[in-house]
Amino acid sequence: MQTLNDLLEHKDDPIRKKMQLQMLKVDMTQTTNSKLQVVQKNLKTKMEMSTLQTELNEVYSALLYSFKGKAQKALAQRISESAKLIVKTEQDGETFINSFKTRNT
């Protein structure tokens, strides 16, 4: 282990300073990346729509078979539009989550 005298003796050494700065950058990048992964994981679970989709599919199926003819076709069209919105929302959420990046310098 270095003593205080050793540290003070090399305090103005530019090579040592550069090395310490590089070590600090590496450590900060690793810490930031690990924290970012935690944030992304938490956001992903919050924005996940698979449980909602399952419920909606059950409701849509029940509704769809409750109607016949033109009403059933109109309902099927609206259900299709809703499904497209859900897919778009999931894609937007995924894009949002993946937009968080760390700067590697």
PDB file of C-alpha atoms in Angstrom:
ATOM      1  CA  MET A   1       0.000   0.000   0.000  1.00  0.00           C
ATOM      2  CA  GLN A   2       1.274   3.422  -0.881  1.00  0.00           C
ATOM      3  CA  THR A   3       2.167   5.815   1.850  1.00  0.00           C
ATOM      4  CA  LEU A   4       1.160   9.458   1.920  1.00  0.00           C
ATOM      5  CA  ASN A   5       4.751  10.453   1.143  1.00  0.00           C
ATOM      6  CA  ASP A   6       4.742   8.267  -1.981  1.00  0.00           C
ATOM      7  CA  LEU A   7       1.498   9.829  -3.149  1.00  0.00           C
ATOM      8  CA  LEU A   8       2.698  13.357  -2.508  1.00  0.00           C
ATOM      9  CA  GLU A   9       5.956  12.648  -4.275  1.00  0.00           C
ATOM     10  CA  HIS A  10       4.108  11.746  -7.501  1.00  0.00           C
ATOM     11  CA  LYS A  11       1.238  14.220  -7.221  1.00  0.00           C
ATOM     12  CA  ASP A  12       2.320  16.316 -10.196  1.00  0.00           C
ATOM     13  CA  ASP A  13       3.281  13.409 -12.450  1.00  0.00           C
ATOM     14  CA  PRO A  14       1.259  13.929 -15.693  1.00  0.00           C
ATOM     15  CA  ILE A  15       1.403  10.258 -16.658  1.00  0.00           C
ATOM     16  CA  ARG A  16       0.049   9.238 -13.275  1.00  0.00           C
ATOM     17  CA  LYS A  17      -2.718  11.865 -13.516  1.00  0.00           C
ATOM     18  CA  LYS A  18      -3.689  10.650 -16.965  1.00  0.00           C
ATOM     19  CA  MET A  19      -3.772   7.053 -15.761  1.00  0.00           C
ATOM     20  CA  GLN A  20      -5.921   7.998 -12.759  1.00  0.00           C
ATOM     21  CA  LEU A  21      -8.282   9.959 -14.985  1.00  0.00           C
ATOM     22  CA  GLN A  22      -8.625   6.992 -17.327  1.00  0.00           C
ATOM     23  CA  MET A  23      -9.308   4.660 -14.388  1.00  0.00           C
ATOM     24  CA  LEU A  24     -11.942   7.084 -13.110  1.00  0.00           C
ATOM     25  CA  LYS A  25     -13.626   7.233 -16.530  1.00  0.00           C
ATOM     26  CA  VAL A  26     -13.695   3.449 -16.809  1.00  0.00           C
ATOM     27  CA  ASP A  27     -15.138   3.085 -13.323  1.00  0.00           C
ATOM     28  CA  MET A  28     -17.782   5.760 -13.915  1.00  0.00           C
ATOM     29  CA  THR A  29     -18.774   4.187 -17.246  1.00  0.00           C
ATOM     30  CA  GLN A  30     -19.144   0.748 -15.684  1.00  0.00           C
ATOM     31  CA  THR A  31     -21.207   2.141 -12.811  1.00  0.00           C
ATOM     32  CA  THR A  32     -23.402   4.144 -15.166  1.00  0.00           C
ATOM     33  CA  ASN A  33     -23.936   1.179 -17.482  1.00  0.00           C
ATOM     34  CA  SER A  34     -24.978  -1.096 -14.644  1.00  0.00           C
ATOM     35  CA  LYS A  35     -27.399   1.522 -13.269  1.00  0.00           C
ATOM     36  CA  LEU A  36     -28.768   2.089 -16.770  1.00  0.00           C
ATOM     37  CA  GLN A  37     -29.453  -1.628 -17.148  1.00  0.00           C
ATOM     38  CA  VAL A  38     -31.453  -1.575 -13.917  1.00  0.00           C
ATOM     39  CA  VAL A  39     -33.481   1.430 -15.108  1.00  0.00           C
ATOM     40  CA  GLN A  40     -34.138  -0.174 -18.493  1.00  0.00           C
ATOM     41  CA  LYS A  41     -35.225  -3.436 -16.874  1.00  0.00           C
ATOM     42  CA  ASN A  42     -37.602  -1.615 -14.529  1.00  0.00           C
ATOM     43  CA  LEU A  43     -39.054   0.477 -17.343  1.00  0.00           C
ATOM     44  CA  LYS A  44     -39.510  -2.555 -19.551  1.00  0.00           C
ATOM     45  CA  THR A  45     -41.591  -4.367 -16.933  1.00  0.00           C
ATOM     46  CA  LYS A  46     -43.677  -1.239 -16.305  1.00  0.00           C
ATOM     47  CA  MET A  47     -44.375  -0.733 -19.998  1.00  0.00           C
ATOM     48  CA  GLU A  48     -45.013  -4.372 -20.849  1.00  0.00           C
ATOM     49  CA  MET A  49     -48.398  -4.850 -22.448  1.00  0.00           C
ATOM     50  CA  SER A  50     -48.586  -8.645 -22.720  1.00  0.00           C
ATOM     51  CA  THR A  51     -50.897  -9.043 -19.706  1.00  0.00           C
ATOM     52  CA  LEU A  52     -53.111  -6.267 -21.043  1.00  0.00           C
ATOM     53  CA  GLN A  53     -53.194  -7.928 -24.461  1.00  0.00           C
ATOM     54  CA  THR A  54     -54.329 -11.220 -22.961  1.00  0.00           C
ATOM     55  CA  GLU A  55     -57.198  -9.519 -21.144  1.00  0.00           C
ATOM     56  CA  LEU A  56     -58.158  -7.516 -24.204  1.00  0.00           C
ATOM     57  CA  ASN A  57     -58.176 -10.631 -26.380  1.00  0.00           C
ATOM     58  CA  GLU A  58     -60.601 -12.319 -24.000  1.00  0.00           C
ATOM     59  CA  VAL A  59     -62.882  -9.275 -23.914  1.00  0.00           C
ATOM     60  CA  TYR A  60     -62.679  -8.805 -27.676  1.00  0.00           C
ATOM     61  CA  SER A  61     -63.524 -12.455 -28.310  1.00  0.00           C
ATOM     62  CA  ALA A  62     -66.533 -12.291 -26.026  1.00  0.00           C
ATOM     63  CA  LEU A  63     -67.725  -9.066 -27.654  1.00  0.00           C
ATOM     64  CA  LEU A  64     -67.103 -10.230 -31.194  1.00  0.00           C
ATOM     65  CA  TYR A  65     -69.219 -13.339 -30.803  1.00  0.00           C
ATOM     66  CA  SER A  66     -72.016 -11.335 -29.196  1.00  0.00           C
ATOM     67  CA  PHE A  67     -72.780  -9.607 -32.497  1.00  0.00           C
ATOM     68  CA  LYS A  68     -73.613 -10.725 -36.021  1.00  0.00           C
ATOM     69  CA  GLY A  69     -73.559  -9.233 -39.492  1.00  0.00           C
ATOM     70  CA  LYS A  70     -72.568  -5.601 -40.005  1.00  0.00           C
ATOM     71  CA  ALA A  71     -72.199  -4.933 -36.277  1.00  0.00           C
ATOM     72  CA  GLN A  72     -69.737  -7.804 -35.984  1.00  0.00           C
ATOM     73  CA  LYS A  73     -67.732  -6.512 -38.965  1.00  0.00           C
ATOM     74  CA  ALA A  74     -67.642  -2.980 -37.530  1.00  0.00           C
ATOM     75  CA  LEU A  75     -66.540  -4.311 -34.168  1.00  0.00           C
ATOM     76  CA  ALA A  76     -63.884  -6.484 -35.814  1.00  0.00           C
ATOM     77  CA  GLN A  77     -62.570  -3.371 -37.584  1.00  0.00           C
ATOM     78  CA  ARG A  78     -62.354  -1.431 -34.314  1.00  0.00           C
ATOM     79  CA  ILE A  79     -60.679  -4.344 -32.564  1.00  0.00           C
ATOM     80  CA  SER A  80     -58.125  -4.506 -35.372  1.00  0.00           C
ATOM     81  CA  GLU A  81     -57.425  -0.776 -35.030  1.00  0.00           C
ATOM     82  CA  SER A  82     -57.010  -1.150 -31.261  1.00  0.00           C
ATOM     83  CA  ALA A  83     -54.599  -4.045 -31.737  1.00  0.00           C
ATOM     84  CA  LYS A  84     -52.518  -1.925 -34.115  1.00  0.00           C
ATOM     85  CA  LEU A  85     -52.414   0.864 -31.526  1.00  0.00           C
ATOM     86  CA  ILE A  86     -51.255  -1.585 -28.861  1.00  0.00           C
ATOM     87  CA  VAL A  87     -48.460  -2.859 -31.108  1.00  0.00           C
ATOM     88  CA  LYS A  88     -47.415   0.731 -31.904  1.00  0.00           C
ATOM     89  CA  THR A  89     -47.454   1.617 -28.198  1.00  0.00           C
ATOM     90  CA  GLU A  90     -45.231  -1.374 -27.416  1.00  0.00           C
ATOM     91  CA  GLN A  91     -42.820  -0.370 -30.174  1.00  0.00           C
ATOM     92  CA  ASP A  92     -42.750   3.230 -28.942  1.00  0.00           C
ATOM     93  CA  GLY A  93     -42.088   1.999 -25.400  1.00  0.00           C
ATOM     94  CA  GLU A  94     -39.254  -0.219 -26.595  1.00  0.00           C
ATOM     95  CA  THR A  95     -37.772   2.691 -28.557  1.00  0.00           C
ATOM     96  CA  PHE A  96     -38.061   4.910 -25.492  1.00  0.00           C
ATOM     97  CA  ILE A  97     -36.355   2.363 -23.244  1.00  0.00           C
ATOM     98  CA  ASN A  98     -33.554   1.772 -25.741  1.00  0.00           C
ATOM     99  CA  SER A  99     -32.999   5.507 -26.205  1.00  0.00           C
ATOM    100  CA  PHE A 100     -31.209   5.678 -22.852  1.00  0.00           C
ATOM    101  CA  LYS A 101     -27.526   5.356 -23.605  1.00  0.00           C
ATOM    102  CA  THR A 102     -24.291   6.173 -21.863  1.00  0.00           C
ATOM    103  CA  ARG A 103     -21.635   8.215 -23.533  1.00  0.00           C
ATOM    104  CA  ASN A 104     -18.442   6.205 -23.969  1.00  0.00           C
ATOM    105  CA  THR A 105     -15.521   8.590 -24.050  1.00  0.00           C
TER     106      THR A 105
END
